[in-house]
mmCIF file of C-alpha atoms in Angstrom:
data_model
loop_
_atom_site.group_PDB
_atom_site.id
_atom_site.type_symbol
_atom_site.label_atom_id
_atom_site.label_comp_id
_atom_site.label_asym_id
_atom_site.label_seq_id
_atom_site.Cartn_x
_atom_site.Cartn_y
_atom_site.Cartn_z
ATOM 1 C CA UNK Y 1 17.895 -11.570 4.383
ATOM 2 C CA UNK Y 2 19.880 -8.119 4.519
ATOM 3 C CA UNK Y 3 21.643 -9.022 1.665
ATOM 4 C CA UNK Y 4 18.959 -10.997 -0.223
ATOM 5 C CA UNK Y 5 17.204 -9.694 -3.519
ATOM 6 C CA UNK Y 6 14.805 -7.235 -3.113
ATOM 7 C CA UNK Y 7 11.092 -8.350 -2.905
ATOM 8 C CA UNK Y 8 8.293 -7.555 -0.962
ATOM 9 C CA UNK Y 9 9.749 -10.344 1.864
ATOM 10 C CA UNK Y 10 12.476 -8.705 2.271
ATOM 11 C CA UNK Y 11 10.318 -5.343 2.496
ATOM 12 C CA UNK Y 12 8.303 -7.354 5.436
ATOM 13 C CA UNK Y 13 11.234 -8.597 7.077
ATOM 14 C CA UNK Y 14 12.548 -4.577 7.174
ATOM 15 C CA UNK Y 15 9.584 -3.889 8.523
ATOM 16 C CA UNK Y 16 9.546 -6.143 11.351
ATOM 17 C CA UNK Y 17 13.043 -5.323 12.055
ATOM 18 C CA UNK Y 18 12.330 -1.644 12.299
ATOM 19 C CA UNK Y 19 9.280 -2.458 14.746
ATOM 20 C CA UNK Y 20 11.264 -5.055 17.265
ATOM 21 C CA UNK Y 21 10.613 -3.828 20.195
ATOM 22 C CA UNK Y 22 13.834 -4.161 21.643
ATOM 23 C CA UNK Y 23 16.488 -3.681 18.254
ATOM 24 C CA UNK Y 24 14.040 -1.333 16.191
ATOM 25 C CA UNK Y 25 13.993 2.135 15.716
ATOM 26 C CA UNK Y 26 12.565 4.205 18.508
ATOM 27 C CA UNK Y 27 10.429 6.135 16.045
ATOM 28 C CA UNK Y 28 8.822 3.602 14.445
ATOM 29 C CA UNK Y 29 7.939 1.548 17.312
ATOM 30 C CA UNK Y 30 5.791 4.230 18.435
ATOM 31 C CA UNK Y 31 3.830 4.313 15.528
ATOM 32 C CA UNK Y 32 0.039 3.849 15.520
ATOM 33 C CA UNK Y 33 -2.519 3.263 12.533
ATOM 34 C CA UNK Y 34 -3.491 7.057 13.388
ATOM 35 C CA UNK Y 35 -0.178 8.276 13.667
ATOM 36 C CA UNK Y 36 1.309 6.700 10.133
ATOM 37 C CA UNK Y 37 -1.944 8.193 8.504
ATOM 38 C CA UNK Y 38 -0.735 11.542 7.596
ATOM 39 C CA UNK Y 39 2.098 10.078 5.910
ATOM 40 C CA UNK Y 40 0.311 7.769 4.100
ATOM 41 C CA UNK Y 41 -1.840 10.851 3.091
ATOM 42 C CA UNK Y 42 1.248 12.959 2.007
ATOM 43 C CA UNK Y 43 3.059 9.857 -0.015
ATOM 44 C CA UNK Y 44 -0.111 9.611 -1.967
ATOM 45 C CA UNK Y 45 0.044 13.008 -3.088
ATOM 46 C CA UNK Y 46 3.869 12.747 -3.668
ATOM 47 C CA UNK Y 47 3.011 10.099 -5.909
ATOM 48 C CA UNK Y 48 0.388 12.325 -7.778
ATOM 49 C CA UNK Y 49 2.841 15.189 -7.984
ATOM 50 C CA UNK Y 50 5.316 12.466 -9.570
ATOM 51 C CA UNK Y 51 3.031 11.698 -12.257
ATOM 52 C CA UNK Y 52 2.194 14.923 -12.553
ATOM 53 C CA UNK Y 53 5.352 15.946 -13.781
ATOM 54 C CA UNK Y 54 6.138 13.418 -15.657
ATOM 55 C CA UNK Y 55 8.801 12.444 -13.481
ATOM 56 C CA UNK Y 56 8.936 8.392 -13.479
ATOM 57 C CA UNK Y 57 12.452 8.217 -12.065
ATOM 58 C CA UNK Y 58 10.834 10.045 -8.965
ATOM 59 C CA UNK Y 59 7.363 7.726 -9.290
ATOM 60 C CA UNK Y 60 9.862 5.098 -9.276
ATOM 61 C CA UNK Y 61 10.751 6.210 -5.659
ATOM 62 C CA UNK Y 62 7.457 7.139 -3.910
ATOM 63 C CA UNK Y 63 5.661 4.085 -5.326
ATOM 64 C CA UNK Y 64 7.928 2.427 -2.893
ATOM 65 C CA UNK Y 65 6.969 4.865 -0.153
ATOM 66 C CA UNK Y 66 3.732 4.393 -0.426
ATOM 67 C CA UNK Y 67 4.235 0.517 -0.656
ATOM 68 C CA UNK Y 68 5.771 0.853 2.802
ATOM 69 C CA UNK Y 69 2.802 2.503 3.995
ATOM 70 C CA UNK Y 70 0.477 -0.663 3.072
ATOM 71 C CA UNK Y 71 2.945 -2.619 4.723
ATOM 72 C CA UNK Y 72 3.426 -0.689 8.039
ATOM 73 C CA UNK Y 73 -0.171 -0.930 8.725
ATOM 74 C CA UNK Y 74 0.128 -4.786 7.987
ATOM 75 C CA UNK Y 75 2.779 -5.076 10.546
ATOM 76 C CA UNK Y 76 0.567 -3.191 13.234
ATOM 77 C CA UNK Y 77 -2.182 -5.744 12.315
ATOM 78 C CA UNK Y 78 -0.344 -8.632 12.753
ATOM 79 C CA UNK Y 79 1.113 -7.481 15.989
ATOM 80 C CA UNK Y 80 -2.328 -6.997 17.491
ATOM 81 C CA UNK Y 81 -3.090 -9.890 16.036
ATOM 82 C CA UNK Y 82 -6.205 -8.508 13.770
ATOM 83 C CA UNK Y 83 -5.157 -9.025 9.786
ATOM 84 C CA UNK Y 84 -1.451 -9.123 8.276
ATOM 85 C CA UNK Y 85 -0.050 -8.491 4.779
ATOM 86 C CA UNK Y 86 -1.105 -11.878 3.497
ATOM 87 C CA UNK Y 87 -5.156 -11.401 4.576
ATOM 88 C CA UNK Y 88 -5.007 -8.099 3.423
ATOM 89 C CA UNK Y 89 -3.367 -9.485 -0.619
ATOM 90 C CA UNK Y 90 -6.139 -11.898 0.242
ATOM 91 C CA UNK Y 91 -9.084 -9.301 0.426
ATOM 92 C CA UNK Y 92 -8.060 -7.450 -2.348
ATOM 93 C CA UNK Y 93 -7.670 -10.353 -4.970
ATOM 94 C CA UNK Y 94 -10.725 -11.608 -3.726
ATOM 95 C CA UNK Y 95 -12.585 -7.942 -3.809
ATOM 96 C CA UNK Y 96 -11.072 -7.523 -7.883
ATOM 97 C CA UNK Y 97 -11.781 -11.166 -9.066
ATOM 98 C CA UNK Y 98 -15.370 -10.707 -7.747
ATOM 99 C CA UNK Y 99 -16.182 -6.931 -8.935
ATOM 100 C CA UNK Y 100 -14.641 -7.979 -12.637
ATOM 101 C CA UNK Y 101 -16.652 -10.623 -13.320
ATOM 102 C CA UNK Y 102 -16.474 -10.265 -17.582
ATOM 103 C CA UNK Y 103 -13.064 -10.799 -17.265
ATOM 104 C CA UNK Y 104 -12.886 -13.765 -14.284
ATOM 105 C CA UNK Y 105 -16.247 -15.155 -14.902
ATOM 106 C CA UNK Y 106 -18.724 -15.869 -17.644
ATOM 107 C CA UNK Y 107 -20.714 -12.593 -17.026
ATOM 108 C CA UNK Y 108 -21.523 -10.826 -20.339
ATOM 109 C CA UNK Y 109 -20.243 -7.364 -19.883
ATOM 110 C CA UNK Y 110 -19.517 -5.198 -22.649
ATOM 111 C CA UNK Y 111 -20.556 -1.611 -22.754
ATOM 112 C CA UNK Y 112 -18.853 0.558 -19.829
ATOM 113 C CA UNK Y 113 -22.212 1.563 -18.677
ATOM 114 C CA UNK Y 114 -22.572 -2.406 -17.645
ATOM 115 C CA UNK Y 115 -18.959 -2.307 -16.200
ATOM 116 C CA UNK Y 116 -19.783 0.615 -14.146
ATOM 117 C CA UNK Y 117 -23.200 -0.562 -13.229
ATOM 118 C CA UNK Y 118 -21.822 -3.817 -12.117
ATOM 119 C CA UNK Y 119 -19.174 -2.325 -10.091
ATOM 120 C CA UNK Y 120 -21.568 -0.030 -8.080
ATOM 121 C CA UNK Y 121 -23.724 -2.724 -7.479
ATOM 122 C CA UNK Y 122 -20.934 -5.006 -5.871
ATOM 123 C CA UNK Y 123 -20.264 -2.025 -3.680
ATOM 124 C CA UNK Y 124 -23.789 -1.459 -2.556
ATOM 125 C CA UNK Y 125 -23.827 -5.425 -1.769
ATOM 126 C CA UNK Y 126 -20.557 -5.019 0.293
ATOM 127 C CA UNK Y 127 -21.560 -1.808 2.150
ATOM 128 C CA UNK Y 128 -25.280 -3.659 3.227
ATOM 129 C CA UNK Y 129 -22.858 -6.880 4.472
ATOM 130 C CA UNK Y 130 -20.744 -4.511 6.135
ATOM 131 C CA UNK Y 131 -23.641 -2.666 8.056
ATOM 132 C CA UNK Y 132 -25.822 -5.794 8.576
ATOM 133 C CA UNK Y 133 -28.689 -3.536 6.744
ATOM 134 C CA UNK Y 134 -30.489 -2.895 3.843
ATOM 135 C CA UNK Y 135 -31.179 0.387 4.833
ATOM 136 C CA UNK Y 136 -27.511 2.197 5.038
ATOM 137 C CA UNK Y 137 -27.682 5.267 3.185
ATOM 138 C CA UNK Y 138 -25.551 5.313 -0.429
ATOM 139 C CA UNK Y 139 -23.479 8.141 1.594
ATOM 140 C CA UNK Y 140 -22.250 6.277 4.886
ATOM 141 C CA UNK Y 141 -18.764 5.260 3.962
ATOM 142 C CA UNK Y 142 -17.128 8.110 1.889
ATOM 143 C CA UNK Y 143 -14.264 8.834 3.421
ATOM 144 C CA UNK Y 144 -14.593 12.036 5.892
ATOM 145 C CA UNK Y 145 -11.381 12.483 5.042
ATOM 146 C CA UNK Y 146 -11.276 13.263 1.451
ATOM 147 C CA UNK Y 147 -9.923 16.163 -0.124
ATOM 148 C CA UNK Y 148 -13.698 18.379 -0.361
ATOM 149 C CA UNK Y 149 -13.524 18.286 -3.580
ATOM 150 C CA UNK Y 150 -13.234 14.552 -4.621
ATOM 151 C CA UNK Y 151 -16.174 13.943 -1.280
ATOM 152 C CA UNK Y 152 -18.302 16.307 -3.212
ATOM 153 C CA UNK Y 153 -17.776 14.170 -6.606
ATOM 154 C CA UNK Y 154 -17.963 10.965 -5.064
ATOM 155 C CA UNK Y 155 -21.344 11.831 -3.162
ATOM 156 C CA UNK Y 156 -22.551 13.315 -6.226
ATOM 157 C CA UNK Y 157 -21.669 9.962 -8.143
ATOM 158 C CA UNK Y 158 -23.353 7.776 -5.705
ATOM 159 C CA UNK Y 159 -26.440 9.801 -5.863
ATOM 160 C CA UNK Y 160 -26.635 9.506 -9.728
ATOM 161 C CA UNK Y 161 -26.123 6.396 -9.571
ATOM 162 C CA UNK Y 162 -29.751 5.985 -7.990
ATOM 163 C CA UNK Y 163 -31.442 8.471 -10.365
ATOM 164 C CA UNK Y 164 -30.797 11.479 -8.215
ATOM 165 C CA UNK Y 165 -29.175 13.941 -10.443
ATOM 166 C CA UNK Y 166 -29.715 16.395 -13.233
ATOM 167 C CA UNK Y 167 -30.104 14.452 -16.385
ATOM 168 C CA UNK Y 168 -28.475 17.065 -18.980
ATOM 169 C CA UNK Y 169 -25.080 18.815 -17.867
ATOM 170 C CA UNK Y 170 -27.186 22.467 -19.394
ATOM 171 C CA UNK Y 171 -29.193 22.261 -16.449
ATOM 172 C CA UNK Y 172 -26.081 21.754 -14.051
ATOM 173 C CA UNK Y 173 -24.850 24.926 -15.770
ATOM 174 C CA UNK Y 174 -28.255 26.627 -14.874
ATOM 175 C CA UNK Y 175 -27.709 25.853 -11.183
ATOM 176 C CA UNK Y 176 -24.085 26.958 -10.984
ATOM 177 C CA UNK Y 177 -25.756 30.726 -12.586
ATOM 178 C CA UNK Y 178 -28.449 30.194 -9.617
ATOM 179 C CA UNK Y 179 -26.087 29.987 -6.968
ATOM 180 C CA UNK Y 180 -23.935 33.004 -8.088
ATOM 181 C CA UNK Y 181 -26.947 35.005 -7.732
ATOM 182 C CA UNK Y 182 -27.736 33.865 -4.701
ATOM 183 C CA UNK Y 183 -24.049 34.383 -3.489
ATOM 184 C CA UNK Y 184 -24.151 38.286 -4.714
ATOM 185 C CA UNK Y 185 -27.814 38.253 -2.927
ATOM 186 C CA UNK Y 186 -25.646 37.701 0.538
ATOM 187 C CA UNK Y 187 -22.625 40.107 -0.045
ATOM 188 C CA UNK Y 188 -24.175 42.813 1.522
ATOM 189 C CA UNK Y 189 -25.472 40.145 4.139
ATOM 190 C CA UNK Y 190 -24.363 38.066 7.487
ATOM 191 C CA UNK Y 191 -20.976 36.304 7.151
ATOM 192 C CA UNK Y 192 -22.702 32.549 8.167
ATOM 193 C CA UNK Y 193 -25.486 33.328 4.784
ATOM 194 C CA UNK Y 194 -22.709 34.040 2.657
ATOM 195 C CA UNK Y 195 -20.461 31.256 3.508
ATOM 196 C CA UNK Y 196 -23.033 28.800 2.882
ATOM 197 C CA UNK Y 197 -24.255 30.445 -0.250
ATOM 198 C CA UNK Y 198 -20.530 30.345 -1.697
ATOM 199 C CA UNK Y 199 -20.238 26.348 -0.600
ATOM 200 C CA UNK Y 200 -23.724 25.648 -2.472
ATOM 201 C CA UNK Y 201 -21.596 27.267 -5.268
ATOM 202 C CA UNK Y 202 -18.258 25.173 -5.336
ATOM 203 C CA UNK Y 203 -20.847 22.241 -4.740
ATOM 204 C CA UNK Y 204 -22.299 22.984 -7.934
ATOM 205 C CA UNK Y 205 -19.279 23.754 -10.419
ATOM 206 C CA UNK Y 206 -17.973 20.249 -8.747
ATOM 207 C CA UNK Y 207 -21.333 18.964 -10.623
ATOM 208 C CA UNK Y 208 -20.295 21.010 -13.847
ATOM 209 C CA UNK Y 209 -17.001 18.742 -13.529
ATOM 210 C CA UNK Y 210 -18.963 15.650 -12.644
ATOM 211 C CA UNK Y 211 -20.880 15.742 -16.095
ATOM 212 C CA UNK Y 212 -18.099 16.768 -17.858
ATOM 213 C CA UNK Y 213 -16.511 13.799 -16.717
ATOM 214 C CA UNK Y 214 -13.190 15.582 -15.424
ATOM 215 C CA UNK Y 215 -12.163 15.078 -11.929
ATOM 216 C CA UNK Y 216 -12.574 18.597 -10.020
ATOM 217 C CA UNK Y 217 -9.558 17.684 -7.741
ATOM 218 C CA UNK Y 218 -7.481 17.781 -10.540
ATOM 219 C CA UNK Y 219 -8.763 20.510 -12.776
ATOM 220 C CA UNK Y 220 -8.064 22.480 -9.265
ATOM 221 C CA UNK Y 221 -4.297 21.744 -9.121
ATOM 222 C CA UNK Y 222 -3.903 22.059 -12.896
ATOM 223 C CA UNK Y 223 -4.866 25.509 -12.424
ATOM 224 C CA UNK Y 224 -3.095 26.237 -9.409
ATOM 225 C CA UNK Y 225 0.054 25.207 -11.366
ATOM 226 C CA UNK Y 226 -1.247 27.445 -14.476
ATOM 227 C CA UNK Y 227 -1.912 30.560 -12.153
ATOM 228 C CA UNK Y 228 1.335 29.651 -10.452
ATOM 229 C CA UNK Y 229 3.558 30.142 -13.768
ATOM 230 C CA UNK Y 230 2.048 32.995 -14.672
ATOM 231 C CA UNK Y 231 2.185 34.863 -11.229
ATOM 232 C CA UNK Y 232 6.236 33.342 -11.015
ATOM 233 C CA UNK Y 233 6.345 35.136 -14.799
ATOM 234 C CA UNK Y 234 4.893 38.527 -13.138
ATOM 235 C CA UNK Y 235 7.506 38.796 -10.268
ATOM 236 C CA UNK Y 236 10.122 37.871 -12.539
ATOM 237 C CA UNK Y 237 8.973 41.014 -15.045
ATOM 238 C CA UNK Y 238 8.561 43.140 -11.840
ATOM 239 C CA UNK Y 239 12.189 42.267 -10.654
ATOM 240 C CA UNK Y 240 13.429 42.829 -14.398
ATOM 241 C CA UNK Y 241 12.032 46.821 -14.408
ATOM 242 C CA UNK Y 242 14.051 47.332 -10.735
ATOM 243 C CA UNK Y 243 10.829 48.080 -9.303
ATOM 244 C CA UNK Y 244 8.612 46.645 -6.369
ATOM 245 C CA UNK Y 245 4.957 45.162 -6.399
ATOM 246 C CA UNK Y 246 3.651 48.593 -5.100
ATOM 247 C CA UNK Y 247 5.733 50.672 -7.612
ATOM 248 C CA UNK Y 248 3.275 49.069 -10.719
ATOM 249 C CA UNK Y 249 -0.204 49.872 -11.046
ATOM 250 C CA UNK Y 250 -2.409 47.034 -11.782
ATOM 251 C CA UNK Y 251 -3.164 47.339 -15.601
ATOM 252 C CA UNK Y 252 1.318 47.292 -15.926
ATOM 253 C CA UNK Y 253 1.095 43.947 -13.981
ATOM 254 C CA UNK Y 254 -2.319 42.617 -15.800
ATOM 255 C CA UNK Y 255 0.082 43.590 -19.023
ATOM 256 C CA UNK Y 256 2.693 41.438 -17.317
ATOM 257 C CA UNK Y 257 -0.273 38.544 -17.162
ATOM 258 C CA UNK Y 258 -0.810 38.613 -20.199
ATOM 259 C CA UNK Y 259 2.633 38.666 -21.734
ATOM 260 C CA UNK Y 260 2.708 35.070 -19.882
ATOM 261 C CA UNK Y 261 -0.694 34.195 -21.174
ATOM 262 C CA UNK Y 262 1.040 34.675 -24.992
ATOM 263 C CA UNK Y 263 4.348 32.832 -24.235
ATOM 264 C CA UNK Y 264 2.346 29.714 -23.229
ATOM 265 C CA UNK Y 265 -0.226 29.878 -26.232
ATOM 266 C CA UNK Y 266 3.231 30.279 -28.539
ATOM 267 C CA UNK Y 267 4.752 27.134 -26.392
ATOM 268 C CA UNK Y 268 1.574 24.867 -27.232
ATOM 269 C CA UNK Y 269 1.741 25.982 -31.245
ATOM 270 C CA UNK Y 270 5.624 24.496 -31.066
#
């Protein structure tokens, strides 16, 4: 097998290897589902950042890391004996034959308002089967663990999806100018008023996103990496004039800012 073609047996067969409990490696063996779970977390971002980037050499790469994640957990399961890597290919073929059924089935889908319809129906179905109840709230099993800006979209999504939401993205708009108001009402107030005032905020410009159909998570780390060049353009102008931070007064490093504001604007005309 060591020498065998790469496939996802031989990935398995690494896998077991690696959690013998008397050849393996030490680290691995004392792996739990908990423990592996902030790596699974961190490959799935490495992943993002590959794409990001536009780096498929590197995608290349942490595709298989994350791979390995999927399978680690499968190993755990079928040591204890509760699912393994074949139940879980099982579940999923199973879970996208059955939530696609214009392309697997007769069902006359066309329009992606049907697709999507369909879709959140078939998870409504498997959340009741799940629960044993008709009467599980729409929220129960988004992920506490989500970044707080996808759980806000995704609880906002499920919502809609029963009628509860604003029907024009103007009035979204209106409630985003509502809460800044009510956020300058509690500057001068108690911390605990202020903070929740300023989360009703971020709760609605994640709503602006929502109806604009863009994905708040990543608007976020598109302009973290926008702010990022520009600030990186700043210190290098700073270091440039032989001068510290403290030795410019703010409207030389807001000139600074904008300088790098121009140079990108010039880099999207070419």
């Amino acid at each position: 097998m060591l020498n065998e073609k790469p496939s996802i047996e031989k990935l398995r067969w690494i896998m077991a290897k690696l959690r013998d409990p008397d050849t393996g490696c030490p680290w691995d063996i004392k792996q739990t589902y908990a423990s592996v779970v902030p790596h699974t977390i961190e490959e799935a971002y490495e992943v993002a950042d590959a794409i990001a980037q536009h780096d498929y050499t590197e995608l290349e790469k942490e595709l298989g890391d994350l791979l390995f994640q999927v399978v680690f957990y499968a190993q755990l399961g079928e040591e204890e004996k509760r699912f393994d890597f074949d139940s879980v290919l099982a579940a999923v073929c199973e879970k996208l034959i059955r939530r696609h059924p214009h392309v697997f089935s007769d069902s006359d889908l066309t329009s992606d308002e049907e697709i999507k319809r369909n879709w959140e129906q078939e998870k409504a179905k498997e959340r009741a089967e799940k629960n044993n109840s008709n009467n599980l709230s729409i929220l129960a099993d988004i992920p506490k663990a989500l970044p707080a800006l996808s759980q806000a979209a995704k609880i906002q999504k499920r919502c809609s999806h029963v009628g509860f939401d604003w029907p024009d993205i103007n009035q979204v708009i209106e409630k985003v100018e509502e809460e800044i108001q009510e956020v300058k009402d509690e500057l001068a107030g108690d911390k605990a008023g202020l903070a929740e005032e300023l989360g009703d905020l971020l709760f609605a410009v994640v709503n602006v996103c929502r109806h604009a159909k863009q994905d708040p998570e990543a608007l976020l780390r598109q302009a973290n990496a926008k702010f990022t060049r520009r600030f990186q353009h700043v210190e290098k102008q700073v270091s440039c004039a032989n001068k510290s931070f403290t030795d410019h007064d703010l409207a030389m490093l807001e000139q600074y800012w904008q300088q790098a504001k121009a140079q990108e604007k010039l880099q999207h005309k070419d």
